[in-house]
Coordinates of C-alpha atoms in Angstrom, one line a residue:
X27 CA -23.1 -102.3 -35.2
X28 CA -22.7 -106.0 -34.4
X29 CA -20.9 -108.8 -36.1
X30 CA -24.1 -110.1 -37.5
X31 CA -24.6 -106.8 -39.5
X32 CA -21.4 -107.0 -41.5
X33 CA -20.3 -109.4 -44.2
X34 CA -16.9 -109.9 -42.6
X35 CA -15.6 -109.1 -39.1
X36 CA -11.9 -109.4 -38.1
X37 CA -10.7 -108.5 -34.7
X38 CA -7.3 -106.9 -34.8
X39 CA -7.1 -105.9 -31.1
X40 CA -4.5 -108.5 -30.2
X41 CA -2.5 -108.2 -33.4
X42 CA 0.8 -106.3 -33.8
X43 CA 0.9 -103.7 -36.5
X44 CA 2.7 -105.9 -39.1
X45 CA -0.1 -108.5 -38.7
X46 CA -2.8 -105.9 -39.0
X47 CA -1.2 -104.5 -42.2
X48 CA -1.0 -108.0 -43.7
X49 CA -4.6 -108.8 -42.7
X50 CA -6.0 -105.5 -44.1
X51 CA -4.1 -105.9 -47.4
X52 CA -5.2 -109.5 -47.8
X53 CA -8.8 -108.2 -47.9
X54 CA -8.0 -105.8 -50.7
X55 CA -10.0 -102.8 -49.4
X56 CA -10.8 -99.9 -51.7
X57 CA -11.3 -97.4 -48.9
X58 CA -10.1 -97.4 -45.3
X59 CA -11.8 -95.1 -42.8
X60 CA -10.0 -94.7 -39.5
X61 CA -12.2 -93.5 -36.6
X62 CA -9.7 -92.9 -33.8
X63 CA -7.0 -90.5 -34.8
X64 CA -4.6 -89.9 -32.0
X65 CA -7.1 -90.7 -29.3
X66 CA -7.2 -93.6 -26.9
X67 CA -3.6 -94.6 -26.7
X68 CA -4.2 -97.7 -28.8
X69 CA -4.6 -96.0 -32.1
X70 CA -3.4 -97.7 -35.3
X71 CA -2.2 -94.7 -37.3
X72 CA 1.1 -96.5 -37.9
X73 CA -0.9 -99.0 -39.9
X74 CA -2.4 -96.3 -42.1
X75 CA 1.1 -94.8 -42.5
X76 CA 1.9 -97.9 -44.5
X77 CA -0.9 -97.3 -47.1
X78 CA -3.2 -100.3 -46.5
X79 CA -5.8 -99.1 -49.0
X80 CA -5.8 -97.0 -52.1
X81 CA -8.0 -94.3 -50.4
X82 CA -7.6 -93.6 -46.7
X83 CA -9.9 -91.3 -44.7
X84 CA -9.9 -89.9 -41.2
X85 CA -13.2 -89.3 -39.5
X86 CA -15.0 -88.8 -36.2
X87 CA -12.6 -89.8 -33.4
X88 CA -10.1 -87.0 -33.8
X89 CA -11.1 -83.5 -34.9
X90 CA -7.8 -82.3 -36.4
X91 CA -5.3 -83.4 -39.0
X92 CA -3.5 -86.6 -38.6
X93 CA -0.6 -85.0 -40.5
X94 CA 0.0 -88.3 -42.2
X95 CA 0.7 -87.9 -45.9
X96 CA -1.0 -91.3 -46.4
X97 CA -4.4 -90.1 -45.2
X98 CA -6.1 -88.6 -48.2
X99 CA -9.3 -87.2 -46.8
X100 CA -10.8 -85.9 -43.5
X101 CA -14.6 -85.9 -43.2
X102 CA -15.8 -82.9 -41.3
X103 CA -18.7 -80.4 -41.2
X104 CA -19.2 -76.6 -41.6
X105 CA -19.2 -76.1 -37.8
X106 CA -15.9 -77.9 -37.0
X107 CA -14.2 -76.6 -40.2
X108 CA -16.0 -73.6 -41.8
X109 CA -15.3 -73.7 -45.5
X110 CA -12.5 -71.4 -46.5
X111 CA -11.0 -71.1 -43.0
X112 CA -9.3 -74.3 -41.9
X113 CA -8.1 -76.1 -45.0
X114 CA -4.5 -74.9 -44.6
X115 CA -4.4 -76.6 -41.2
X116 CA -4.9 -80.0 -42.6
X117 CA -2.6 -82.4 -44.6
X118 CA -5.8 -84.2 -45.7
X119 CA -8.3 -82.9 -48.2
X120 CA -11.4 -81.8 -46.3
X121 CA -14.8 -83.3 -47.3
X122 CA -17.7 -81.5 -45.7
X123 CA -20.7 -83.6 -44.6
X124 CA -24.1 -82.0 -45.2
X125 CA -25.1 -82.4 -41.5
X126 CA -23.1 -82.0 -38.3
X127 CA -20.7 -84.8 -37.7
X128 CA -21.2 -84.6 -33.9
X129 CA -24.6 -84.4 -32.3
X130 CA -25.1 -83.5 -28.6
X131 CA -27.8 -82.7 -26.1
X132 CA -27.0 -80.3 -23.2
X133 CA -26.8 -81.9 -19.7
X134 CA -29.6 -81.1 -17.3
X135 CA -27.2 -79.0 -15.3
X136 CA -26.7 -76.5 -18.2
X137 CA -30.1 -76.6 -19.9
X138 CA -31.3 -73.3 -18.4
X139 CA -28.0 -71.5 -18.7
X140 CA -28.2 -68.5 -21.0
X141 CA -26.1 -65.5 -21.7
X142 CA -28.5 -63.3 -19.6
X143 CA -28.7 -65.7 -16.6
X144 CA -25.1 -66.7 -16.1
X145 CA -23.7 -63.3 -14.9
X146 CA -20.2 -64.0 -16.1
X147 CA -18.3 -66.2 -18.5
X148 CA -19.0 -69.9 -18.5
X149 CA -15.9 -71.8 -19.2
X150 CA -15.9 -75.5 -20.2
X151 CA -13.3 -78.2 -20.2
X152 CA -14.5 -81.2 -22.1
X153 CA -11.6 -83.6 -22.1
X154 CA -10.5 -87.0 -20.8
X155 CA -9.4 -86.5 -17.2
X156 CA -6.2 -88.3 -18.0
X157 CA -5.2 -85.5 -20.3
X158 CA -5.7 -82.8 -17.6
X159 CA -2.2 -82.2 -16.2
X160 CA -1.2 -80.5 -13.0
X161 CA -0.1 -77.5 -15.0
X162 CA -3.5 -77.4 -16.8
X163 CA -5.2 -77.4 -13.4
X164 CA -3.0 -74.5 -12.2
X165 CA -3.9 -72.6 -15.4
X166 CA -7.7 -73.2 -14.8
X167 CA -7.3 -72.1 -11.2
X168 CA -5.4 -68.9 -12.3
X169 CA -8.2 -68.1 -14.8
X170 CA -10.8 -68.5 -12.1
X171 CA -8.8 -66.4 -9.7
X172 CA -8.4 -63.6 -12.2
X173 CA -12.1 -63.7 -13.3
X174 CA -14.0 -64.3 -10.1
X175 CA -17.4 -64.0 -11.8
X176 CA -16.6 -66.9 -14.1
X177 CA -17.9 -70.4 -13.6
X178 CA -16.4 -73.6 -15.0
X179 CA -17.9 -76.9 -16.1
X180 CA -15.6 -79.9 -16.2
X181 CA -17.2 -82.7 -18.3
X182 CA -16.0 -86.2 -18.7
X183 CA -17.7 -89.4 -19.7

């Protein structure tokens, strides 16, 4: 999306939370959809905690509950949240999308990996490297030590 494709574009990056709340409320939004959740370190969930729109929705950037009583809905899919299994884990009401919310294509390195060909468990860590602590690395090493036939894929970026 570019600025040319929307009716109005307001950059809030340099604003403090009070200014963001005032700006959003001045536009009288009907629905606010937040896309970051607790990710990235610069999230604006504090803004949404102040109810800037009558309906507030969490989607895409964070796959779990925000646990904010001011977020009304969380868009998800049947893969991330199988109906009947995870509703109790959310403060928001779940809304299931017809299609998967996340699409992906395997990396070339893993395209030919199958249950038959891998010989042991294939473990994956798909996280921001900044979130992988020394204690997490020790835990990964211990798992690999205890299960010598295992292989691990670390993915980032």
